[in-house]
Amino acid sequence: MSLSAHDKELIVKIWTKIGPKAAQIGGDALGRLIVVFPQTKIYFSHFADLSPCSPQIKAHGAKVLGAIGEAINSIDNVSASLCKLSELHAYNLRVDPVNFKLLAHTLLVSLSASLGAEFTPEVHLAWDKFLAIVASVLSEKYR
Amino acid sequence: MVHWTEEERCTISTLWDKIDTEEVGHQALTRSHLVVYPWTQRYFSTFGNLSKPAAIAGNPKVRAHGKRVIVALGDAIKNLDNVKATYAKLSELHSEKLHVDPENFRLLGEALIIVLAGQFGAAFTPAVQATWQKLLSVVISALSSKYH
């Protein structure tokens, strides 16, 4: 699976569009993750507040989407751009890769909620493919 | 038997009352099966032109089928305490006749959540999403129950 030129165009266009709202969308996505898939709270057991409106959850969600933004800036070489994060997830965090799919889903939900009709089926397709690539890169070094 | 709290029942029916079954069904089917996961088009070989997103969006058979699926979801919502029995015949149909891989139920469910988020925006809170994902997982389990 690879991104077509059109996919990349749509991904970048939407990333530019969400602009300063990216932090809020990231926070929303992580908040949804811990509510809809409560087993994911295990990775945040060091946070004092594990409700979806927790400032720690919102800040961490913003950080995650920020990293995804960095990958978009190097969309022709996602592997290189996420290299350090790939190592972090593999050797330190050891997040079960199944969770990348769960977060991809809640991120698509947050994007859809924020963009409404602009989150067209083609935009949905491009972002679904891109997040699957990110998940794959992050799991690369696991074993 | 699945346990539903009063709050969950209320969350489900409140949103359900606002849903346009044809529009939501059309969007969910278009996204999940035909555009985002194009290999699922194999189940719709009699539907005519599915070659491009624009063709899919304008295809009347897609629209009719999407509506049918969401109307069936309404049956589950009316029978929350016995979804499995409600869906027994549908489950047999999907397993014995249509030979639909149950993975597709999950894909359609995910697409439906995304469509609902797009329609309701911030009102589709994490708690509302969690309740509807629970509903869909009960529906998916019921639809898969007659597969051997």
Short mmCIF file of C-alpha atoms in Angstrom, two decimals:
data_model
loop_
_atom_site.label_atom_id
_atom_site.label_comp_id
_atom_site.label_asym_id
_atom_site.label_seq_id
_atom_site.Cartn_x
_atom_site.Cartn_y
_atom_site.Cartn_z
CA MET A 1 0.00 0.00 0.00
CA SER A 2 1.41 3.38 -0.95
CA LEU A 3 0.22 6.95 -1.17
CA SER A 4 -0.68 8.30 -4.61
CA ALA A 5 0.14 11.89 -5.52
CA HIS A 6 -3.54 12.70 -5.01
CA ASP A 7 -3.55 11.09 -1.55
CA LYS A 8 -0.54 13.19 -0.52
CA GLU A 9 -2.20 16.34 -1.83
CA LEU A 10 -5.34 15.64 0.22
CA ILE A 11 -3.37 14.83 3.38
CA VAL A 12 -1.32 18.03 3.16
CA LYS A 13 -4.39 20.11 2.26
CA ILE A 14 -6.30 18.89 5.30
CA TRP A 15 -3.26 19.28 7.58
CA THR A 16 -2.91 22.88 6.45
CA LYS A 17 -6.64 23.41 6.89
CA ILE A 18 -6.77 22.19 10.48
CA GLY A 19 -3.70 24.35 11.28
CA PRO A 20 -3.90 25.73 14.81
CA LYS A 21 -6.79 23.39 15.69
CA ALA A 22 -4.41 20.41 15.42
CA ALA A 23 -3.62 20.45 19.14
CA GLN A 24 -7.32 20.38 20.04
CA ILE A 25 -8.04 17.60 17.52
CA GLY A 26 -5.15 15.51 18.86
CA GLY A 27 -6.40 15.99 22.41
CA ASP A 28 -9.92 15.05 21.33
CA ALA A 29 -8.67 11.87 19.61
CA LEU A 30 -6.75 10.67 22.66
CA GLY A 31 -9.72 11.51 24.91
CA ARG A 32 -11.92 9.36 22.69
CA LEU A 33 -9.36 6.54 22.76
CA ILE A 34 -9.38 6.18 26.54
CA VAL A 35 -13.18 6.36 26.77
CA VAL A 36 -14.08 4.12 23.84
CA PHE A 37 -11.22 1.65 24.45
CA PRO A 38 -10.66 1.86 28.22
CA GLN A 39 -7.95 -0.80 28.13
CA THR A 40 -5.66 1.86 26.60
CA LYS A 41 -5.57 3.69 29.94
CA ILE A 42 -2.84 1.28 30.97
CA TYR A 43 -0.36 3.34 28.97
CA PHE A 44 -1.24 6.49 30.89
CA SER A 45 -1.38 5.12 34.42
CA HIS A 46 1.12 7.79 35.47
CA PHE A 47 -1.39 10.57 34.61
CA ALA A 48 -3.26 11.92 37.63
CA ASP A 49 -6.46 12.47 35.66
CA LEU A 50 -7.65 9.88 33.16
CA SER A 51 -10.87 11.54 32.07
CA PRO A 52 -11.21 12.65 28.43
CA CYS A 53 -10.99 16.34 29.47
CA SER A 54 -7.82 15.78 31.50
CA PRO A 55 -5.20 18.44 30.66
CA GLN A 56 -2.53 15.71 30.57
CA ILE A 57 -4.53 13.67 28.07
CA LYS A 58 -5.18 16.74 25.93
CA ALA A 59 -1.51 17.75 26.01
CA HIS A 60 -0.37 14.26 25.11
CA GLY A 61 -2.88 14.01 22.27
CA ALA A 62 -1.61 17.32 20.94
CA LYS A 63 1.96 15.95 21.07
CA VAL A 64 0.96 12.81 19.16
CA LEU A 65 -0.77 14.77 16.40
CA GLY A 66 2.21 17.14 16.29
CA ALA A 67 4.47 14.17 15.56
CA ILE A 68 2.07 13.04 12.85
CA GLY A 69 2.35 16.55 11.42
CA GLU A 70 6.14 16.18 11.29
CA ALA A 71 5.63 12.97 9.32
CA ILE A 72 3.35 14.88 6.92
CA ASN A 73 6.10 17.47 6.40
CA SER A 74 8.31 14.60 5.23
CA ILE A 75 5.54 12.63 3.57
CA ASP A 76 7.93 11.14 1.00
CA ASN A 77 10.02 9.59 3.76
CA VAL A 78 7.84 8.83 6.75
CA SER A 79 10.23 6.07 7.84
CA ALA A 80 13.17 8.45 8.25
CA SER A 81 11.11 11.16 9.90
CA LEU A 82 9.65 8.79 12.52
CA CYS A 83 12.86 6.82 13.11
CA LYS A 84 13.42 7.99 16.71
CA LEU A 85 9.75 7.53 17.64
CA SER A 86 9.87 4.08 16.10
CA GLU A 87 12.74 3.16 18.43
CA LEU A 88 11.00 4.74 21.43
CA HIS A 89 7.82 2.71 20.86
CA ALA A 90 9.76 -0.48 20.24
CA TYR A 91 12.30 -0.43 23.04
CA ASN A 92 10.88 1.85 25.74
CA LEU A 93 7.12 2.26 25.50
CA ARG A 94 6.33 -1.18 24.09
CA VAL A 95 2.82 -0.10 23.15
CA ASP A 96 0.99 -3.07 21.64
CA PRO A 97 0.77 -2.17 17.93
CA VAL A 98 -2.96 -2.99 17.89
CA ASN A 99 -3.43 0.33 19.67
CA PHE A 100 -2.09 2.27 16.69
CA LYS A 101 -5.17 1.09 14.77
CA LEU A 102 -7.46 2.14 17.62
CA LEU A 103 -5.90 5.61 17.74
CA ALA A 104 -6.05 5.87 13.94
CA HIS A 105 -9.80 5.23 14.20
CA THR A 106 -10.40 7.84 16.91
CA LEU A 107 -8.26 10.32 15.00
CA LEU A 108 -10.41 9.82 11.90
CA VAL A 109 -13.49 10.33 14.11
CA SER A 110 -12.03 13.60 15.50
CA LEU A 111 -11.11 14.81 12.02
CA SER A 112 -14.61 13.98 10.78
CA ALA A 113 -16.24 15.76 13.73
CA SER A 114 -14.08 18.83 13.12
CA LEU A 115 -14.27 18.97 9.32
CA GLY A 116 -17.82 17.76 8.65
CA ALA A 117 -18.56 17.57 4.93
CA GLU A 118 -14.96 18.49 4.06
CA PHE A 119 -13.95 15.07 5.37
CA THR A 120 -14.98 13.51 2.07
CA PRO A 121 -14.65 9.78 1.28
CA GLU A 122 -11.43 10.52 -0.67
CA VAL A 123 -9.96 12.49 2.23
CA HIS A 124 -11.00 9.64 4.55
CA LEU A 125 -9.25 7.13 2.25
CA ALA A 126 -6.02 9.17 2.06
CA TRP A 127 -5.82 9.67 5.83
CA ASP A 128 -6.73 6.03 6.54
CA LYS A 129 -3.84 4.91 4.31
CA PHE A 130 -1.44 7.46 5.81
CA LEU A 131 -2.23 6.47 9.41
CA ALA A 132 -1.77 2.81 8.49
CA ILE A 133 1.69 3.70 7.13
CA VAL A 134 2.52 5.60 10.34
CA ALA A 135 1.40 2.59 12.40
CA SER A 136 3.53 0.30 10.29
CA VAL A 137 6.61 2.53 10.63
CA LEU A 138 6.13 2.77 14.39
CA SER A 139 5.98 -1.02 14.68
CA GLU A 140 8.99 -1.59 12.39
CA LYS A 141 11.58 -2.15 15.09
CA TYR A 142 9.47 -4.21 17.47
CA ARG A 143 11.02 -7.51 16.50
CA MET B 1 -27.75 -10.94 27.58
CA VAL B 2 -26.29 -7.49 27.04
CA HIS B 3 -26.87 -5.02 29.84
CA TRP B 4 -27.85 -1.48 28.81
CA THR B 5 -28.02 1.38 31.30
CA GLU B 6 -30.86 3.91 31.05
CA GLU B 7 -28.30 6.47 29.98
CA GLU B 8 -27.06 4.26 27.14
CA ARG B 9 -30.62 3.58 25.93
CA CYS B 10 -31.31 7.30 26.00
CA THR B 11 -28.06 8.16 24.17
CA ILE B 12 -28.88 5.66 21.44
CA SER B 13 -32.48 6.74 20.90
CA THR B 14 -31.70 10.48 21.06
CA LEU B 15 -29.18 10.21 18.25
CA TRP B 16 -31.29 7.69 16.30
CA ASP B 17 -34.22 10.12 16.22
CA LYS B 18 -32.04 12.69 14.45
CA ILE B 19 -30.60 10.34 11.85
CA ASP B 20 -31.64 10.48 8.20
CA THR B 21 -31.47 6.74 7.46
CA GLU B 22 -30.99 7.15 3.73
CA GLU B 23 -28.24 9.78 3.96
CA VAL B 24 -26.31 8.11 6.77
CA GLY B 25 -26.61 4.69 5.12
CA HIS B 26 -25.42 6.07 1.81
CA GLN B 27 -22.43 7.83 3.36
CA ALA B 28 -21.38 4.83 5.48
CA LEU B 29 -21.65 2.33 2.63
CA THR B 30 -19.87 4.65 0.18
CA ARG B 31 -17.02 5.28 2.57
CA SER B 32 -16.45 1.86 4.06
CA HIS B 33 -17.13 -0.44 1.28
CA LEU B 34 -16.67 1.33 -1.86
CA VAL B 35 -14.11 4.09 -1.50
CA VAL B 36 -11.93 3.43 1.54
CA TYR B 37 -11.84 -0.37 1.20
CA PRO B 38 -12.41 -0.80 -2.55
CA TRP B 39 -11.88 -4.57 -2.51
CA THR B 40 -15.28 -4.85 -0.80
CA GLN B 41 -16.84 -3.88 -4.13
CA ARG B 42 -16.73 -7.59 -4.96
CA TYR B 43 -19.94 -7.99 -2.90
CA PHE B 44 -21.73 -5.47 -5.11
CA SER B 45 -20.92 -6.78 -8.57
CA THR B 46 -24.55 -6.32 -9.67
CA PHE B 47 -24.63 -2.65 -8.70
CA GLY B 48 -23.33 -1.25 -11.97
CA ASN B 49 -20.76 1.53 -12.15
CA LEU B 50 -18.54 1.66 -9.05
CA SER B 51 -15.41 2.75 -10.88
CA LYS B 52 -14.87 6.15 -9.24
CA PRO B 53 -15.97 7.89 -6.03
CA ALA B 54 -18.27 10.15 -8.07
CA ALA B 55 -19.91 7.13 -9.76
CA ILE B 56 -20.38 5.46 -6.37
CA ALA B 57 -21.90 8.60 -4.85
CA GLY B 58 -24.41 8.85 -7.69
CA ASN B 59 -25.30 5.15 -7.89
CA PRO B 60 -28.97 4.61 -6.92
CA LYS B 61 -28.42 0.96 -5.93
CA VAL B 62 -25.75 2.03 -3.45
CA ARG B 63 -28.11 4.59 -1.97
CA ALA B 64 -30.94 2.06 -1.68
CA HIS B 65 -28.72 -0.55 -0.08
CA GLY B 66 -27.20 1.89 2.38
CA LYS B 67 -30.69 2.84 3.53
CA ARG B 68 -31.67 -0.81 3.93
CA VAL B 69 -28.69 -1.44 6.18
CA ILE B 70 -29.49 1.50 8.46
CA VAL B 71 -33.20 0.60 8.59
CA ALA B 72 -32.08 -2.85 9.80
CA LEU B 73 -29.95 -1.13 12.45
CA GLY B 74 -33.20 0.49 13.59
CA ASP B 75 -34.60 -3.00 14.24
CA ALA B 76 -31.72 -3.69 16.59
CA ILE B 77 -32.33 -0.39 18.37
CA LYS B 78 -36.01 -1.26 18.85
CA ASN B 79 -35.00 -4.64 20.29
CA LEU B 80 -31.94 -3.78 22.36
CA ASP B 81 -32.64 -6.59 24.81
CA ASN B 82 -32.67 -9.24 22.13
CA VAL B 83 -30.56 -8.22 19.18
CA LYS B 84 -29.32 -11.76 18.62
CA ALA B 85 -32.80 -13.19 18.00
CA THR B 86 -33.79 -10.12 15.97
CA TYR B 87 -30.86 -10.71 13.63
CA ALA B 88 -31.02 -14.52 13.39
CA LYS B 89 -32.38 -14.53 9.83
CA LEU B 90 -30.06 -11.72 8.68
CA SER B 91 -27.12 -13.61 10.12
CA GLU B 92 -28.07 -16.73 8.18
CA LEU B 93 -28.52 -14.68 5.02
CA HIS B 94 -25.07 -13.09 5.30
CA SER B 95 -23.42 -16.39 6.14
CA GLU B 96 -25.21 -18.95 3.94
CA LYS B 97 -26.22 -16.91 0.94
CA LEU B 98 -24.17 -13.73 0.69
CA HIS B 99 -20.94 -15.24 2.09
CA VAL B 100 -19.87 -11.89 3.54
CA ASP B 101 -16.69 -12.08 5.59
CA PRO B 102 -17.64 -10.76 9.08
CA GLU B 103 -14.63 -8.43 8.97
CA ASN B 104 -16.78 -6.29 6.69
CA PHE B 105 -19.32 -5.72 9.48
CA ARG B 106 -16.51 -4.17 11.50
CA LEU B 107 -15.40 -1.94 8.62
CA LEU B 108 -18.95 -0.71 8.01
CA GLY B 109 -19.36 -0.10 11.75
CA GLU B 110 -16.20 2.04 11.86
CA ALA B 111 -17.32 4.01 8.82
CA LEU B 112 -20.73 4.60 10.39
CA ILE B 113 -19.09 6.05 13.53
CA ILE B 114 -17.02 8.38 11.35
CA VAL B 115 -20.12 9.48 9.40
CA LEU B 116 -22.03 10.16 12.64
CA ALA B 117 -19.09 12.23 13.94
CA GLY B 118 -19.13 14.26 10.72
CA GLN B 119 -22.86 14.91 11.03
CA PHE B 120 -23.06 15.70 14.74
CA GLY B 121 -19.63 17.29 15.37
CA ALA B 122 -18.90 18.12 18.99
CA ALA B 123 -22.28 16.68 20.06
CA PHE B 124 -20.83 13.26 19.17
CA THR B 125 -18.87 13.25 22.43
CA PRO B 126 -16.49 10.46 23.51
CA ALA B 127 -19.27 9.08 25.75
CA VAL B 128 -21.81 9.06 22.89
CA GLN B 129 -19.21 7.44 20.63
CA ALA B 130 -18.50 4.76 23.26
CA THR B 131 -22.23 3.92 23.56
CA TRP B 132 -22.69 3.69 19.80
CA GLN B 133 -19.55 1.55 19.44
CA LYS B 134 -21.03 -0.77 22.06
CA LEU B 135 -24.28 -0.92 20.07
CA LEU B 136 -22.41 -1.72 16.87
CA SER B 137 -20.31 -4.42 18.53
CA VAL B 138 -23.53 -6.08 19.77
CA VAL B 139 -24.98 -5.84 16.24
CA ILE B 140 -21.80 -7.26 14.70
CA SER B 141 -21.78 -10.12 17.17
CA ALA B 142 -25.43 -10.92 16.38
CA LEU B 143 -24.78 -10.78 12.62
CA SER B 144 -21.84 -13.15 13.01
CA SER B 145 -23.72 -15.57 15.30
CA LYS B 146 -24.94 -17.99 12.61
CA TYR B 147 -21.57 -18.37 10.92
CA HIS B 148 -20.13 -21.80 11.56
#
